[in-house]
mmCIF file of C-alpha atoms in Angstrom:
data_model
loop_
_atom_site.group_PDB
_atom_site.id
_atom_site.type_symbol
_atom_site.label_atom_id
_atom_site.label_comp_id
_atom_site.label_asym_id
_atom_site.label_seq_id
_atom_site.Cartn_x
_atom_site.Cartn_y
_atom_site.Cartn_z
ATOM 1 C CA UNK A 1 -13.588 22.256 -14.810
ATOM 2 C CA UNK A 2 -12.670 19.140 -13.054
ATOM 3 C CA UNK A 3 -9.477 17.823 -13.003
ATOM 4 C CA UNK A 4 -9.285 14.165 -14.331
ATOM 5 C CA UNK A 5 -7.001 11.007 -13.242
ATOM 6 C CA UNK A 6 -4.193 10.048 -14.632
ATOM 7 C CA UNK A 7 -3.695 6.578 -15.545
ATOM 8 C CA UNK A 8 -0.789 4.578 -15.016
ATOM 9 C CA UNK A 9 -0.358 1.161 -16.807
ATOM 10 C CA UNK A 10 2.180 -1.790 -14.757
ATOM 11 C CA UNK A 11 3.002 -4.928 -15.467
ATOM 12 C CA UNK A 12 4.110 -6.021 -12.146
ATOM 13 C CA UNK A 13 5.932 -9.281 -11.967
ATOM 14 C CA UNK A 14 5.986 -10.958 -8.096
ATOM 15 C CA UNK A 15 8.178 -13.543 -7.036
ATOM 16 C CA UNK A 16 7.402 -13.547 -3.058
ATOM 17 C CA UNK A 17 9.089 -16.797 -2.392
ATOM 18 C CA UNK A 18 7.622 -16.454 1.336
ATOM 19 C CA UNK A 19 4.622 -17.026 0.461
ATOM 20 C CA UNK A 20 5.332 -19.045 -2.654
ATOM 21 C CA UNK A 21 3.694 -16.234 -4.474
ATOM 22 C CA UNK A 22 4.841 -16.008 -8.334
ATOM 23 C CA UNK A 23 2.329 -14.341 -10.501
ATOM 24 C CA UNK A 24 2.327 -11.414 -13.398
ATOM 25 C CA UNK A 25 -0.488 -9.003 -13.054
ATOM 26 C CA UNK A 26 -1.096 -6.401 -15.294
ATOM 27 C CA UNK A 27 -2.393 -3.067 -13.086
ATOM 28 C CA UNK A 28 -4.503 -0.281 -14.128
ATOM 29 C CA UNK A 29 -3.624 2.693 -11.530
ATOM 30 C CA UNK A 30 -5.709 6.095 -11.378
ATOM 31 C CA UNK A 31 -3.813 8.995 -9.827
ATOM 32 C CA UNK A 32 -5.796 11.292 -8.315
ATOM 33 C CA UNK A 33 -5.253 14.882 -9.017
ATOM 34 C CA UNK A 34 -3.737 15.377 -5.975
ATOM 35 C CA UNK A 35 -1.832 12.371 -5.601
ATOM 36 C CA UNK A 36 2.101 12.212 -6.204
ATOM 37 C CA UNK A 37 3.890 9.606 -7.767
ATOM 38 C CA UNK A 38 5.762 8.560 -4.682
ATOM 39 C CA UNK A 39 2.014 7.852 -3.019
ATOM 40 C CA UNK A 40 0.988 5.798 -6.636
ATOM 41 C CA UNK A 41 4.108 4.082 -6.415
ATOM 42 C CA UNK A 42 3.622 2.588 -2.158
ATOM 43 C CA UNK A 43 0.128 2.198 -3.340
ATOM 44 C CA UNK A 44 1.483 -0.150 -6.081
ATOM 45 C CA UNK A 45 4.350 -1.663 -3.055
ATOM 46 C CA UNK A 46 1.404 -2.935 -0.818
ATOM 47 C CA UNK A 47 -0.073 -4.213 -3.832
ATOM 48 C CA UNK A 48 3.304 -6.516 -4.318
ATOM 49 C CA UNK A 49 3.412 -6.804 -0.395
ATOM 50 C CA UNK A 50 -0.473 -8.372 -0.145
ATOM 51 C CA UNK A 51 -0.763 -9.754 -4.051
ATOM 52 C CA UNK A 52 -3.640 -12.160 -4.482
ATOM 53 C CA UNK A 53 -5.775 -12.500 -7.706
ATOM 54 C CA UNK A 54 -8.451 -10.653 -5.648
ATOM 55 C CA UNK A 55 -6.851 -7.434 -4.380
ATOM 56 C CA UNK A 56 -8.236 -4.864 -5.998
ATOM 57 C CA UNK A 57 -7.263 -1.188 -5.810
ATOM 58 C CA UNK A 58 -10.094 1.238 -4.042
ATOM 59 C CA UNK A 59 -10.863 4.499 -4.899
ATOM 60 C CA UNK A 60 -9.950 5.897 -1.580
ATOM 61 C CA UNK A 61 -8.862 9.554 -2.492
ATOM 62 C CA UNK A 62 -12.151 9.502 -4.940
ATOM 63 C CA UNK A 63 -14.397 8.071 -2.249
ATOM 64 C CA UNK A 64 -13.935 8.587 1.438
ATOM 65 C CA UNK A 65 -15.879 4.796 1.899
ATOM 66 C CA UNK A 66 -12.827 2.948 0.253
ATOM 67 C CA UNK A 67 -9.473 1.975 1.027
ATOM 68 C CA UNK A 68 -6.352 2.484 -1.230
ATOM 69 C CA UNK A 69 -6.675 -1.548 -1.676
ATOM 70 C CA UNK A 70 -8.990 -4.332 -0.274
ATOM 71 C CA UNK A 71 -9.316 -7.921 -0.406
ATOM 72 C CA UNK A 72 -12.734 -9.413 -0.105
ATOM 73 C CA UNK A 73 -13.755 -12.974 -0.066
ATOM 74 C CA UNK A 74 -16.249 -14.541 -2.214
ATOM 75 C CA UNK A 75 -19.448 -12.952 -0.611
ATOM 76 C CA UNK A 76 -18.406 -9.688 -0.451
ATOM 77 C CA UNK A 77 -17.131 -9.244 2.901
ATOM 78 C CA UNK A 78 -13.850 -7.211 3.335
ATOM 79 C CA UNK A 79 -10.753 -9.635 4.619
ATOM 80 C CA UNK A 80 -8.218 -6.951 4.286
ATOM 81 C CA UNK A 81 -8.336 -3.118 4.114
ATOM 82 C CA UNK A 82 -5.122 -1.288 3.091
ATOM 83 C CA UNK A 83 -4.690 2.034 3.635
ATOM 84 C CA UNK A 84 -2.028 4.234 2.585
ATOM 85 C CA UNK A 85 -0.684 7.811 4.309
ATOM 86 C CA UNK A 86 -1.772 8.712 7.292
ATOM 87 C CA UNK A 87 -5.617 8.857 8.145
ATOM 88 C CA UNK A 88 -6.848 9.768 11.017
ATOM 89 C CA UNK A 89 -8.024 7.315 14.210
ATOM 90 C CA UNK A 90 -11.783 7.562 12.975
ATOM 91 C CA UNK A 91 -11.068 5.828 9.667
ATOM 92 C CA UNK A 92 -9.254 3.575 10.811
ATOM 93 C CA UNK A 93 -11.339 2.687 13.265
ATOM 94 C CA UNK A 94 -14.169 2.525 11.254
ATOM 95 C CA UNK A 95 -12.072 0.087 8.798
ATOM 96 C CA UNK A 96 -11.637 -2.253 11.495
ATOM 97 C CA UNK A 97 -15.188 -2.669 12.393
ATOM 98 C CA UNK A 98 -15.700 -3.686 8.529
ATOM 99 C CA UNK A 99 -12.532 -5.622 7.767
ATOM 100 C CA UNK A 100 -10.965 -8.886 9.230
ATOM 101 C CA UNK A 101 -7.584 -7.128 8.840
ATOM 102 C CA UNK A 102 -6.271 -3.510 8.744
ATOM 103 C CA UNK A 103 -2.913 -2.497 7.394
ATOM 104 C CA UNK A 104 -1.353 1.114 6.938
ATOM 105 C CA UNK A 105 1.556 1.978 4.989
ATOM 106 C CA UNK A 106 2.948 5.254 5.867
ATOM 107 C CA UNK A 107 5.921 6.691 4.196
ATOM 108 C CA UNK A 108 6.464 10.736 5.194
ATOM 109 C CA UNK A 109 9.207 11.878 7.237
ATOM 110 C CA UNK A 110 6.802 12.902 10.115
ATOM 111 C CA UNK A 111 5.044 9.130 10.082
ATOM 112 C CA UNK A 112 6.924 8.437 13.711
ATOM 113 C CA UNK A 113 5.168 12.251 14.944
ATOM 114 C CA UNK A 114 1.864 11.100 13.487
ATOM 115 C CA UNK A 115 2.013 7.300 14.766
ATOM 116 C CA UNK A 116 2.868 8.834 18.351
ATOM 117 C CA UNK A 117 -0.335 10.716 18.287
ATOM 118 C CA UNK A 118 -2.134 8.047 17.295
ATOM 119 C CA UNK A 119 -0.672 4.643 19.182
ATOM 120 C CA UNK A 120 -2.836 4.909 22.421
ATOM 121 C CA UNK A 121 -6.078 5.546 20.468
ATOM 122 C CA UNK A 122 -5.518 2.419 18.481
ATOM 123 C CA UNK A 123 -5.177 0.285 21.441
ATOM 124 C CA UNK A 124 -8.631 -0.927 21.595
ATOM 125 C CA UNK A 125 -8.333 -2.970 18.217
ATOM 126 C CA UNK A 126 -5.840 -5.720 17.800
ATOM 127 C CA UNK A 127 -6.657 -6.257 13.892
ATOM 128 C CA UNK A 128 -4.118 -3.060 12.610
ATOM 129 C CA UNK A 129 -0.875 -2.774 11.768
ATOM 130 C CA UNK A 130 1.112 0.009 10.528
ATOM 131 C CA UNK A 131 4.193 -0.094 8.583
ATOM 132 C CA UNK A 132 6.325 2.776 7.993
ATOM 133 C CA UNK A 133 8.332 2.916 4.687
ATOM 134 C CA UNK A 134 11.655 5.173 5.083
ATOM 135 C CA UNK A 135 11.405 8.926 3.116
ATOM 136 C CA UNK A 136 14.626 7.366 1.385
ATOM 137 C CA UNK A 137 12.895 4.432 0.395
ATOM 138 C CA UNK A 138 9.859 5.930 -0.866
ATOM 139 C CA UNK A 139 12.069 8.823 -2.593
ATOM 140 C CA UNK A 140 13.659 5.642 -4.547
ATOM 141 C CA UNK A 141 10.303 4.092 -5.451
ATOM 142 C CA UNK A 142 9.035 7.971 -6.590
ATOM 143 C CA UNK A 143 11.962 7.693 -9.444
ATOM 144 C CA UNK A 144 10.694 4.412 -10.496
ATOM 145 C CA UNK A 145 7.096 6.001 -11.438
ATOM 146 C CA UNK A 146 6.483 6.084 -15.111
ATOM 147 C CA UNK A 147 2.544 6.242 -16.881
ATOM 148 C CA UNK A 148 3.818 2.654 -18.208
ATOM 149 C CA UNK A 149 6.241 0.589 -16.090
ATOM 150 C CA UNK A 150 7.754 -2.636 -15.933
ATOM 151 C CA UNK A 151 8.405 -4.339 -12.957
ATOM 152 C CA UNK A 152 9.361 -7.106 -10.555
ATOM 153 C CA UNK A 153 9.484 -7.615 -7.116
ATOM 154 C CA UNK A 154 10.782 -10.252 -5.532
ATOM 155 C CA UNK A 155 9.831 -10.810 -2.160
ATOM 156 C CA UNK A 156 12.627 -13.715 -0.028
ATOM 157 C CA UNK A 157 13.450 -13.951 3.963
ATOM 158 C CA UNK A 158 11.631 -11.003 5.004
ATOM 159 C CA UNK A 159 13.417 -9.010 2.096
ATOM 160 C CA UNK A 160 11.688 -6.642 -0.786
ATOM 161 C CA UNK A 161 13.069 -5.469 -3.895
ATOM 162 C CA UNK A 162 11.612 -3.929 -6.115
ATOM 163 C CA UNK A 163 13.615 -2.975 -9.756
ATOM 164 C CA UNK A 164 12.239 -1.610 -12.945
ATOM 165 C CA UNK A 165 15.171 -2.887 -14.927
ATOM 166 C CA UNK A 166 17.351 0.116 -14.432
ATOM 167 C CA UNK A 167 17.155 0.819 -10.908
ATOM 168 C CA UNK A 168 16.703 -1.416 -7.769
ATOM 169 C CA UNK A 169 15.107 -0.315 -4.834
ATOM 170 C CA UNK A 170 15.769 -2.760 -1.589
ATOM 171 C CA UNK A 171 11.944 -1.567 0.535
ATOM 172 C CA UNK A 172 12.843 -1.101 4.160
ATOM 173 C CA UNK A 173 9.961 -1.531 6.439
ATOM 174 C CA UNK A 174 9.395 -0.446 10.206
ATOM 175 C CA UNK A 175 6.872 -2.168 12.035
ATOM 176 C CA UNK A 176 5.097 0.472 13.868
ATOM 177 C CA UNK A 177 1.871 -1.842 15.490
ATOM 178 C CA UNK A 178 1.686 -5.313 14.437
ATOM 179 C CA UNK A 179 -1.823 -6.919 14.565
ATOM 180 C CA UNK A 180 -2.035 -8.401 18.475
#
C-alpha cells in the first residue's frame, strides 16, 4: 500500500517591504512521503521569498515534470521555476529552456560540495541562480514546522525573518550563482 501525503495548513502573513509586498495567503502544503519538514518548511521560505497571487506550489517530488513552485503568466507560459534541494545539471537545464527564470534553494551541509560539481556545467545559461540557506538556518525553520502554522515574514533591506509567534528565525542566504 501506498503511502499518502501529509497535509500541512499555513497562514502565511508577508510584509516584504522591498518589494512593497504585504499580503496574507492561506497555503495548502502536501509532504511527500519522503519529504522532511525542514524541506516543507524552505519550500514554504521561497514561497515568502517569490510571493505573488500566482505562485503556485508544483508537485515536484510527485512528478519529475514540475518544480517545487512556479509562476506562470496569463497564457500559461512558465516565468519562474523554483526548485528546491539539489537536482542534478539535466533538470535544471531542462528548466531553463522552459522558464524565463530559474532559482534553486539549497539548504544541506554539503550544498557548497554539490554547487562545486555543478558551477562549470551551468555556465552556458545565465537565467539560474542558486541560493544556499545555512544547515543552522534551515535546522531553525525545521522547528517551526507544524500540520497547522501561523506565520509572518517580513522581508526589509535585504533582511528575512521569519517567526511563528514563539520563535524567530533571521533566514541567511548565500548567493551561490546569481542570474548573469
Amino acid at each position: 500500500m501506498a503511502l499518502k501525503a501529509t497535509i500541512y495548513k499555513a497562514d502565511l502573513n508577508i510584509a516584504d517591504m522591498d518589494r512593497n509586498y504585504y499580503q496574507e495567503h492561506a497555503l495548502t502544503i502536501a509532504r511527500h512521503p519522503s519529504e522532511t519538514d525542514e524541506r516543507v518548511m524552505i519550500r514554504l521560505l521561497a514561497f515568502a521569498l517569490h510571493a505573488d497571487p500566482a505562485l503556485a506550489y508544483g508537485k515536484d517530488l510527485f512528478d519529475v515534470e514540475e518544480p517545487a513552485l512556479w509562476l506562470k503568466d496569463l497564457t500559461g507560459a512558465i516565468d519562474l521555476w523554483i526548485e528546491v534541494g539539489q537536482p542534478d545539471e539535466r533538470r535544471l537545464m531542462k528548466a531553463a529552456g522552459r522558464a524565463g527564470h530559474v532559482v534553486v534553494y539549497c539548504y544541506s551541509a554539503t550544498s557548497n560540495i554539490w554547487f562545486k560539481g555543478l558551477a562549470s556545467k551551468l555556465e552556458r545559461t545565465k537565467k539560474i541562480s542558486i541560493i544556499n540557506i545555512p544547515a543552522e538556518t534551515s535546522a531553525q525553520l525545521e522547528q517551526m514546522a507544524q500540520r497547522s502554522m501561523q506565520l509572518q515574514c517580513t522581508i526589509q533591506d535585504g533582511q528575512v525573518w521569519l517567526t511563528d509567534g514563539e520563535r524567530t528565525v533571521q533566514v541567511e542566504r548565500e548567493v551561490l550563482m546569481a542570474e548573469r
